[in-house]
Short mmCIF file of C-alpha atoms and ligand atoms in Angstrom, two decimals:
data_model
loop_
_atom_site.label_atom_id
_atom_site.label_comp_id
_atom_site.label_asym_id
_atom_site.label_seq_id
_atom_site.Cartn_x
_atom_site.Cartn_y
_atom_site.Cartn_z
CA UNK A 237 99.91 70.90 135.02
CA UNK A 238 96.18 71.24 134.09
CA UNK A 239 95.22 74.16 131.46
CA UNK A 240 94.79 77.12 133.73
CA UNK A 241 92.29 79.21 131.91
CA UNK A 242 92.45 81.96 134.87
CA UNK A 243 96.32 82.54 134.13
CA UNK A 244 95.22 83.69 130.76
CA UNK A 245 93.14 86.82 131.65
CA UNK A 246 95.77 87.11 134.22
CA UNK A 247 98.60 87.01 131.88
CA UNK A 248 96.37 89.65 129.46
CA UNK A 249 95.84 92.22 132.40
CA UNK A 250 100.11 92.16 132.63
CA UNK A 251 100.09 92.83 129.01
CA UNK A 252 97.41 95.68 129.09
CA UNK A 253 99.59 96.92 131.97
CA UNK A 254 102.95 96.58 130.66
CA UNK A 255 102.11 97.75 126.59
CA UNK A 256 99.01 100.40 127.28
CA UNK A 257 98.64 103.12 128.69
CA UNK A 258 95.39 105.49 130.16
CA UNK A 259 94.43 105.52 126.18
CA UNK A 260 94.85 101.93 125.46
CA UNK A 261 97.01 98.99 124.10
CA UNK A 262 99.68 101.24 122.06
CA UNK A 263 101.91 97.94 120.32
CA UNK A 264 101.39 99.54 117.06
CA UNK A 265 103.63 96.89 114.53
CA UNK A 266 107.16 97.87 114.40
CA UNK A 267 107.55 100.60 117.46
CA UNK A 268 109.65 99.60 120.77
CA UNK A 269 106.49 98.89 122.06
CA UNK A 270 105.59 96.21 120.10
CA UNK A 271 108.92 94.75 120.14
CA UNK A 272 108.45 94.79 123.85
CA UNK A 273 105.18 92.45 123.56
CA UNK A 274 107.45 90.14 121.08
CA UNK A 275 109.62 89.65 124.29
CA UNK A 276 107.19 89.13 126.43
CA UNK A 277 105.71 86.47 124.85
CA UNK A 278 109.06 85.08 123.96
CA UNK A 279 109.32 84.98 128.13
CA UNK A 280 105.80 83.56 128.29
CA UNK A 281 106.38 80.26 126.12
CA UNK A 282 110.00 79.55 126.87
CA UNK A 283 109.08 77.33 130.41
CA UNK A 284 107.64 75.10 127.29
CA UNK A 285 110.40 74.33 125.56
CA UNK A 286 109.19 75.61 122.01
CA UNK A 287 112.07 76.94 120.10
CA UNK A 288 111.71 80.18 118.19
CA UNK A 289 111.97 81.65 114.94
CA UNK A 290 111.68 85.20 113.26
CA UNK A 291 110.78 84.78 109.80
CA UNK A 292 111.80 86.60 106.65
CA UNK A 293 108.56 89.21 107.25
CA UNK A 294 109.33 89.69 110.67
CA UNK A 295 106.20 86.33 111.80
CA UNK A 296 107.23 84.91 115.37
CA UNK A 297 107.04 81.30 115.63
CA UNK A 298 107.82 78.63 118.68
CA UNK A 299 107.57 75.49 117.34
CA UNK A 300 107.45 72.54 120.12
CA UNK A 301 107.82 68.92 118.88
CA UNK A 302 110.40 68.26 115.97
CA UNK A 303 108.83 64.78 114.62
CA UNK A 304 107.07 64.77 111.37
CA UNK A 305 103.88 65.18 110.08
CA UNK A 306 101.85 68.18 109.42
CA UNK A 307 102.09 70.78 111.65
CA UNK A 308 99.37 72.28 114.46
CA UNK A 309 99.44 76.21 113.92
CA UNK A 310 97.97 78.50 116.68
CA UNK A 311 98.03 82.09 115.83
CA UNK A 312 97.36 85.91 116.71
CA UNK A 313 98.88 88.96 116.41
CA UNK A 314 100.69 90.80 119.36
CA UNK A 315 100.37 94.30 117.25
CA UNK A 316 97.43 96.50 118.25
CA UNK A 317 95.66 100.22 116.53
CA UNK A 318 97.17 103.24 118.20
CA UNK A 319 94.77 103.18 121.70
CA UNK A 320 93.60 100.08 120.66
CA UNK A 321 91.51 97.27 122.96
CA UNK A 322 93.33 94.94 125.36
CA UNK A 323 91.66 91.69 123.62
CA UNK A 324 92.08 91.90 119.91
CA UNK A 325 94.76 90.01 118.70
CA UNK A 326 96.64 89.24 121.40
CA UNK A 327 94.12 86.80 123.28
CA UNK A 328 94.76 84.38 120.05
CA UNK A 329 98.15 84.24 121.42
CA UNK A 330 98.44 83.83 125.16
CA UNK A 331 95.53 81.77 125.09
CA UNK A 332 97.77 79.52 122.73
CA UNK A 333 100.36 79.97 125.14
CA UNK A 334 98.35 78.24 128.10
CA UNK A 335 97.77 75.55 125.26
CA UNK A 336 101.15 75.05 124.25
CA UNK A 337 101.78 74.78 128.49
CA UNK A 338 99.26 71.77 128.78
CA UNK A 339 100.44 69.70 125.78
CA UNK A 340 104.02 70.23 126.31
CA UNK A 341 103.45 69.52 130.00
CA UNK A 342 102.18 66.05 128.22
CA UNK A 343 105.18 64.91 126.15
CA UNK A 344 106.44 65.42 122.80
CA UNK A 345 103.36 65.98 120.36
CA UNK A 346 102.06 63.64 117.98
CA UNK A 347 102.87 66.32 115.03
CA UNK A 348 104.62 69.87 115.40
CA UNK A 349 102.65 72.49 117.29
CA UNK A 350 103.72 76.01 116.15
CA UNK A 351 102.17 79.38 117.71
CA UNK A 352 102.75 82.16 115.68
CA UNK A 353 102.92 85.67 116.36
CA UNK A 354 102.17 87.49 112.66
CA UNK A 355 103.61 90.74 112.49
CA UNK A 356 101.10 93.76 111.54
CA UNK A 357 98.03 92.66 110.91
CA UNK A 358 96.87 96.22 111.85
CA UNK A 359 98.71 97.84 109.45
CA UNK A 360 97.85 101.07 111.93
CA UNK A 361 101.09 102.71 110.77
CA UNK A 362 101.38 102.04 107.20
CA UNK A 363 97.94 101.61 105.88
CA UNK A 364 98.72 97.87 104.96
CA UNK A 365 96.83 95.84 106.83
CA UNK A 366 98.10 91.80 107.11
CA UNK A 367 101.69 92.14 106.41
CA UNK A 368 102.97 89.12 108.16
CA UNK A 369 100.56 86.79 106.97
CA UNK A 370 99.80 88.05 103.27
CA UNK A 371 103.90 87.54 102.64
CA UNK A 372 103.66 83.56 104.70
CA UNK A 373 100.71 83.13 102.22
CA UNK A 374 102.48 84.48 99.19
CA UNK A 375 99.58 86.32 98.71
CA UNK A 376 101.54 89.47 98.86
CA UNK A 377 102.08 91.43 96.00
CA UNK A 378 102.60 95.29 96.19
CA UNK A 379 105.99 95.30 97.69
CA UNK A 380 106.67 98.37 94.93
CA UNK A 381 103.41 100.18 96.41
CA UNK A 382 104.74 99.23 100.48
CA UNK A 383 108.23 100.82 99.14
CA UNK A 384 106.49 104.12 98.62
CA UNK A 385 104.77 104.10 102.40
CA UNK A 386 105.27 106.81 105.02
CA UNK A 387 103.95 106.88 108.17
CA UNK A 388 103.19 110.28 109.61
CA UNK A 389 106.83 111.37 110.65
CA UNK A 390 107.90 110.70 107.49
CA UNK A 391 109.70 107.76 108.00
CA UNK A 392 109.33 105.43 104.93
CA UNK A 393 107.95 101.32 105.70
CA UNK A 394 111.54 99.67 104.19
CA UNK A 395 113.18 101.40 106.80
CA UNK A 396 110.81 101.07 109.85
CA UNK A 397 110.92 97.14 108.34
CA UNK A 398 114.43 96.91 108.26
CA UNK A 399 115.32 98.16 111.85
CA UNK A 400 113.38 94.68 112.89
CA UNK A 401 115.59 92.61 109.99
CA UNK A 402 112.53 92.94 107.27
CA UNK A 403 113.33 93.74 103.80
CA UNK A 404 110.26 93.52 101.16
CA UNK A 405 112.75 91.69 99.15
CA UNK A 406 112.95 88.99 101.08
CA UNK A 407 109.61 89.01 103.10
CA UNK A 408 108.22 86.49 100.56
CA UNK A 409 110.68 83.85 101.93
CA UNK A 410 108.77 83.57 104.68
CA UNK A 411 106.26 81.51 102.61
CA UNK A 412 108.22 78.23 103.71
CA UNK A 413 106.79 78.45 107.07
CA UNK A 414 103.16 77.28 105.65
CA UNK A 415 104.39 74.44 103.07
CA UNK A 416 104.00 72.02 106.19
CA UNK A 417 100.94 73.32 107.66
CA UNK A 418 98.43 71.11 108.51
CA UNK A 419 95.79 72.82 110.28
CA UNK A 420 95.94 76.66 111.46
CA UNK A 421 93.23 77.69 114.75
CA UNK A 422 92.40 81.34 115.43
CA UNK A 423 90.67 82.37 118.64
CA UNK A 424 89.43 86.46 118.53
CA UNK A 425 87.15 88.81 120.23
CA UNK A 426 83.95 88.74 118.05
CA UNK A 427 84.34 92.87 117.79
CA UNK A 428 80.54 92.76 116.76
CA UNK A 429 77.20 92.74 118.38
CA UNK A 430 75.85 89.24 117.27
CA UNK A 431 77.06 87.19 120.24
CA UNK A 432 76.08 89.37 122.98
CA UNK A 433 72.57 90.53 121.37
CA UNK A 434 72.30 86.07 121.57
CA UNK A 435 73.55 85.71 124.77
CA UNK A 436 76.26 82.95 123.33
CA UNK A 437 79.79 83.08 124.99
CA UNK A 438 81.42 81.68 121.68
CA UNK A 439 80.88 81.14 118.11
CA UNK A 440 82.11 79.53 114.96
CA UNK A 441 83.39 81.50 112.10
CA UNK A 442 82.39 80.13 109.26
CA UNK A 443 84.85 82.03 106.61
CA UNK A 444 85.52 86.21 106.15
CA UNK A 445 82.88 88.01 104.16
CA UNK A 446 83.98 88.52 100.41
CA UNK A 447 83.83 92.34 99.50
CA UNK A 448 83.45 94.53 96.54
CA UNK A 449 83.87 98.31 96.93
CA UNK A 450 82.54 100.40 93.99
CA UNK A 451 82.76 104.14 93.34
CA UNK A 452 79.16 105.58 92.21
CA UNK A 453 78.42 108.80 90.57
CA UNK A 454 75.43 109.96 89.60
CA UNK A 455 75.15 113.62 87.52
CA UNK A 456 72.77 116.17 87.40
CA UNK A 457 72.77 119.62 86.54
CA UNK A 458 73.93 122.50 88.93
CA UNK A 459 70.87 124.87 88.99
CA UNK A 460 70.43 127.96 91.04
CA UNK A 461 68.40 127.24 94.39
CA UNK A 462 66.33 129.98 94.19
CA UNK A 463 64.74 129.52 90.46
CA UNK A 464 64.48 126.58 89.51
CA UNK A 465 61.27 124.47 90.65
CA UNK A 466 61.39 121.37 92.49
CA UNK A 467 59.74 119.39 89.14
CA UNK A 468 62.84 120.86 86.68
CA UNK A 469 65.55 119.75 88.81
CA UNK A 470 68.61 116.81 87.75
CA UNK A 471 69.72 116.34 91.61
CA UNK A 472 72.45 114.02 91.45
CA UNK A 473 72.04 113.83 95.45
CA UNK A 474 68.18 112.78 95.19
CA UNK A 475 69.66 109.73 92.79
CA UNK A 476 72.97 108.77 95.84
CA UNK A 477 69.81 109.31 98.74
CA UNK A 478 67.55 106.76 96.67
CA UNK A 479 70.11 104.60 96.12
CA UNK A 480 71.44 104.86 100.12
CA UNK A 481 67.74 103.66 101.22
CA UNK A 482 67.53 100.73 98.63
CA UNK A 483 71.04 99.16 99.44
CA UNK A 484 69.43 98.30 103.37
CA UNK A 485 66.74 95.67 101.44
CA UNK A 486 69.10 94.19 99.17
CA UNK A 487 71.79 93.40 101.92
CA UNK A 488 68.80 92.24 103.71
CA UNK A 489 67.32 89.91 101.18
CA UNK A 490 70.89 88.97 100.79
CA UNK A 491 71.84 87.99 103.65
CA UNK A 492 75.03 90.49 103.51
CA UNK A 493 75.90 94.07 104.55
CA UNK A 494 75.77 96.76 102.61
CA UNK A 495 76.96 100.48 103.81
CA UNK A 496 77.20 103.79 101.67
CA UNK A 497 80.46 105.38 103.80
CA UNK A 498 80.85 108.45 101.71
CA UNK A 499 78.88 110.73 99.59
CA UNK A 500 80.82 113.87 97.89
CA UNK A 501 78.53 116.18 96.49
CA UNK A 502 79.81 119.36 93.82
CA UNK A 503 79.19 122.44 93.70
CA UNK A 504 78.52 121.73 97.28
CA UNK A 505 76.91 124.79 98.13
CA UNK A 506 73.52 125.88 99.97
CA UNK A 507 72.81 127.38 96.67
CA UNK A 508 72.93 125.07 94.21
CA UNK A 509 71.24 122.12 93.28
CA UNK A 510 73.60 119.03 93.83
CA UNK A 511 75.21 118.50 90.06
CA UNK A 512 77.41 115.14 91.06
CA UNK A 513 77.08 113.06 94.00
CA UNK A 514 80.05 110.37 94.15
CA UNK A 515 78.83 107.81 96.63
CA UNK A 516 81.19 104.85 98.33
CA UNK A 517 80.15 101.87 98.41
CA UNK A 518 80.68 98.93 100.30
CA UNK A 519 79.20 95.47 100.17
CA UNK A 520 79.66 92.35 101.63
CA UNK A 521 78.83 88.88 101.58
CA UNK A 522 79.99 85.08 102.54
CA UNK A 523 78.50 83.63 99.77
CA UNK A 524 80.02 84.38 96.11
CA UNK A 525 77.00 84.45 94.07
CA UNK A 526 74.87 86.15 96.94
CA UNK A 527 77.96 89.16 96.83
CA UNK A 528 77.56 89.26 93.43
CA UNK A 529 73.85 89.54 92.99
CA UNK A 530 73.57 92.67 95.46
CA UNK A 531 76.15 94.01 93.54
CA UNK A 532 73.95 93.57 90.20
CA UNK A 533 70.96 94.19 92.48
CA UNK A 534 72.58 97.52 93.22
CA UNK A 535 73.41 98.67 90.01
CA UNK A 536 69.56 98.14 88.93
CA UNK A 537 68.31 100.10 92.03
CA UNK A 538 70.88 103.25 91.25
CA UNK A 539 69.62 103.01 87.54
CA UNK A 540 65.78 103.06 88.43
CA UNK A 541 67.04 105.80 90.89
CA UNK A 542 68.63 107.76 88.45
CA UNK A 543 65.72 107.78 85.54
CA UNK A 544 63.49 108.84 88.23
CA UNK A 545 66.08 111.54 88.84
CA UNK A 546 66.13 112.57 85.22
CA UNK A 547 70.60 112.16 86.28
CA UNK A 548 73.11 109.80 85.17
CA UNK A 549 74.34 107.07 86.98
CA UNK A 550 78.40 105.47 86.48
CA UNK A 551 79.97 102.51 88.37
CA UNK A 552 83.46 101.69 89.04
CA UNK A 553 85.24 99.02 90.88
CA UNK A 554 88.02 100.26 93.58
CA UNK A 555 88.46 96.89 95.47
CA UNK A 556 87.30 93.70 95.25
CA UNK A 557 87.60 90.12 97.02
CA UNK A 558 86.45 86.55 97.46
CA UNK A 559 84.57 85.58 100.24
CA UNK A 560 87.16 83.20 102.11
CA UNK A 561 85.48 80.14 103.69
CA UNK A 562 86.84 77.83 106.51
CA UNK A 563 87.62 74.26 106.37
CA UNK A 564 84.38 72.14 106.89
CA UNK A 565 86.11 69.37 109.34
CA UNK A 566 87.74 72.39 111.73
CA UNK A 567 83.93 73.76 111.68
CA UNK A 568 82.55 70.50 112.71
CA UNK A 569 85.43 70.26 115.82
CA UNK A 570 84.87 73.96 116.81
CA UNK A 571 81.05 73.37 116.83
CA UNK A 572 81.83 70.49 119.06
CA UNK A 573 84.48 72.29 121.29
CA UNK A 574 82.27 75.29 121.86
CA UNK A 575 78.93 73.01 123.29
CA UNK A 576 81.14 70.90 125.25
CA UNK A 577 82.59 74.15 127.14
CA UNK A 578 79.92 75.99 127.02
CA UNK A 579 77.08 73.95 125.75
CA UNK A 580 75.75 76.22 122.91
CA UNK A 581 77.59 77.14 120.09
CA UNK A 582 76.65 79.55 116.90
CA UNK A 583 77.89 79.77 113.49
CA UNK A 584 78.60 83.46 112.32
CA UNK A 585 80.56 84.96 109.58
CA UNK A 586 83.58 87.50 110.29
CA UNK A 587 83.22 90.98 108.62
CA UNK A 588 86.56 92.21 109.45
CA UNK A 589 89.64 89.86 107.39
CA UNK A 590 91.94 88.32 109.67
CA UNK A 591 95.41 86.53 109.50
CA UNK A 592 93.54 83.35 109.31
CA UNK A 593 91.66 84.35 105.83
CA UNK A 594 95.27 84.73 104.77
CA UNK A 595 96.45 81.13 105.88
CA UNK A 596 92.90 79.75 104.93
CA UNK A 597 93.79 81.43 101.24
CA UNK A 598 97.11 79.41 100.94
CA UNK A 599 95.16 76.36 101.16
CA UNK A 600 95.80 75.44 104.89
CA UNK A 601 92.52 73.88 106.76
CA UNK A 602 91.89 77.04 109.15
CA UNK A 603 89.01 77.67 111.43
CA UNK A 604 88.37 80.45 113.74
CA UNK A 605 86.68 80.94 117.22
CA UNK A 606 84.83 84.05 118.31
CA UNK A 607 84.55 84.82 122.02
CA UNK A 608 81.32 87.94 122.66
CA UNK A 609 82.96 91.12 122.18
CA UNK A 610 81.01 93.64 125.35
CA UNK A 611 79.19 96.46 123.22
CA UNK A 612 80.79 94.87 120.21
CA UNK A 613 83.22 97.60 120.81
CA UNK A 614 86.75 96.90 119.17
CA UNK A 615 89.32 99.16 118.00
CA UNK A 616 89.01 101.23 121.39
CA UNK A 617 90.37 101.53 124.68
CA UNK A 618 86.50 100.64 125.95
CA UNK A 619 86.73 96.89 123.93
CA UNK A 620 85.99 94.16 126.71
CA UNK A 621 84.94 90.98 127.38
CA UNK A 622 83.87 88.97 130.67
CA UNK A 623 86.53 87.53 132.44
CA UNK A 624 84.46 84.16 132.57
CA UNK A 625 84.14 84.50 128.53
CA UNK A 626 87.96 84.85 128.14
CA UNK A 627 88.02 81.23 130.29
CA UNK A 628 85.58 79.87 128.78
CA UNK A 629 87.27 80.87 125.02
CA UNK A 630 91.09 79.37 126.17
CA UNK A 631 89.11 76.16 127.01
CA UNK A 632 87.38 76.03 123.72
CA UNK A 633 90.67 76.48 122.03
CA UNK A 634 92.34 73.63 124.20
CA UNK A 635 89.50 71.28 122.94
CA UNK A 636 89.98 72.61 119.68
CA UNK A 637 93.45 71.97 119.88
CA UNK A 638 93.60 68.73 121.11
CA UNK A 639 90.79 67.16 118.59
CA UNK A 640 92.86 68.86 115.47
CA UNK A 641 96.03 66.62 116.95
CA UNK A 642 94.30 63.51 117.21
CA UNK A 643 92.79 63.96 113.27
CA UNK A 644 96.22 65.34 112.25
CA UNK A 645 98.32 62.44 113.87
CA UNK A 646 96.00 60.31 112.11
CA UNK A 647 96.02 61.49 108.60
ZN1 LIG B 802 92.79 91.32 115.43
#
């Protein structure tokens, strides 16, 4: 049985059908819904063989081939937003479904191959994006801050968790499923503009942008807005609007992204000149010392802003972290995979985080493929992509697959 890239989109329209509904993919992480999708897939992958496991944070795994060596991971996650896109998430996995058909169909694998299903990487219900993965990676740390979760019925994340055999006490456990990991492939839906606006089926993803979130205030003086001239004003919101233009250059120059999301201005009234403006903002970038220079870069600009102001200017750090790059081999054999599909390929870096930055964090080889998002829409019921991408993407994978066997049979 050849790879059958047609099933695929097939198999991802029965999905849609079976887990959406006029609004979208509703398999929001631990809902009947979603634990529908887990047994769908479960039905999906069992004609190969692969026997499953449920971790200790609630990760599916079917693991085919019980020899030695380091393992092949494959993974996506089955969970999607509230009226979320057909695409994101779950292509990764019944893409690596057809895969797991066409080497199983080919004997017992040189090394284990394991697709994995990681549970929540949405975090649509709780607010914590990445559950699954963080705890495999050992990365995660605020179990006493996921204790204190609600979603919006009031029902608290331990016991949502614990109707699906999840306990934060134990999720960590679930870190032995990486310690014999030897390479970990992610295919996704771009859910940005880049590859359509180049006309490029698929891409490379080169690592997920690092990101440092700062609160900025700047403070003027409340004045009436009927007598005091223009030249005696402190307007904290002339400082933020100064600042909101500069921050376009320096992600620019950069190379990064750089957005102001929210600007909170007090009094906040048509009568008064603005006395604080607290700006958001958000700024991202693949390469360390380029992240941290627009940072610096943006503190300067909001100074020179505010002494042209005549209004103070304060920084603080909400949220910060490290760009996460890819492994440079995988790169090379995605590059290669991509042209010989499709014969052009692109490098790009990923904005959003994914389960892979996760794996790629615990010091597993990863790599990730981007197929062209339609629109660069994600996150909606209106998130596409053409039919012929979505073949084009499962035979990338395969490739991508099959050359990460060879080099890990070999190592
Ligand atoms: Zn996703």
């Amino acid at each position: 049985m050849a790879l059958d890239p047609a099933r695929t989109v097939q198999e991802l329209r029965e999905l849609r059908e079976l887990t959406g509904d006029e609004n979208g993919a509703q398999r929001v992480a631990w809902t009947d819904t979603w634990e529908q999708a887990r047994s769908w897939l479960r039905d999906k992958v069992a004609s190969t063989g692969a026997v499953e496991e449920i971790d200790a944070a609630g990760n599916q795994w079917f693991t085919l081939g019980g020899g030695g060596g380091k393992a092949l991971l494959i993974g996506g996650h089955i969970d999607s937003v509230p009226n979320g896109g057909w695409l994101d998430g779950c292509l990764n996995l019944v893409a690596g479904v057809e895969v797991l058909r066409r080497i199983a169909e080919e004997g017992a694998p040189p090394v284990p191959v394991r697709l994995v299903n990681w549970a929540d990487e949405e975090g649509a219900r709780f607010g914590r994006s990445l559950f699954g993965s963080s705890a495999a990676a050992g990365s995660m740390r605020d179990q006493d801050e996921l204790a204190k979760l609600t979603d919006r019925d009031g029902v608290s994340l331990p016991d949502a968790i614990g109707r699906y055999g999840v306990s934060l006490d134990r999720a960590l456990d679930a870190r032995s499923q990486l310690e014999n990991a030897g390479a970990y492939l992610e295919l996704h839906i771009e859910q940005g503009p880049v590859l359509e606006s180049m006309d490029i089926p698929l891409g490379v993803v080169l690592g997920t942008f690092g990101v440092e979130r700062s609160r900025v205030t700047f403070r003027g003086q409340a004045a009436h807005a009927g007598s005091t001239p223009m030249d005696k004003r402190r307007d904290a919101l002339a400082g933020a609007a100064r600042l909101a233009l500069e921050i376009r250059e320096i992600a620019r120059s950069m190379g990064g992204v750089c957005t102001m999301g929210s600007v909170v201005t007090r009094p906040g009234i048509v009568t008064s000149v603005v006395e604080t403006a607290e700006c958001l903002l958000d700024q991202r970038n693949l390469d360390a010392d380029q992240l941290g220079g627009m940072l610096s870069q943006a503190k300067k600009a909001a100074q020179r802003a505010a002494t042209e102001e005549d209004v103070e200017v304060e920084w603080e750090r909400i949220w910060s972290i490290e760009p996460i790059l890819f492994d440079e081999t995988l790169i090379g054999f995605a590059d290669d995979a991509i042209r010989e599909v499709s014969g052009t390929s692109h490098k790009l870096p990923s904005g959003p985080l994914h389960d892979a930055a996760e794996v790629a964090r615990a010091g597993v080889p990863t790599v990730m493929l981007f197929v062209q998002s339609l629109r660069g829409l994600s996150h909606t019921k209106l998130e596409d992509t053409k039919p012929e991408h979505l073949e084009l993407s499962v035979a990338a994978l395969d490739r991508l697959a099959s050359r990460t066997l060879e080099w890990l049979a070999h190592s």
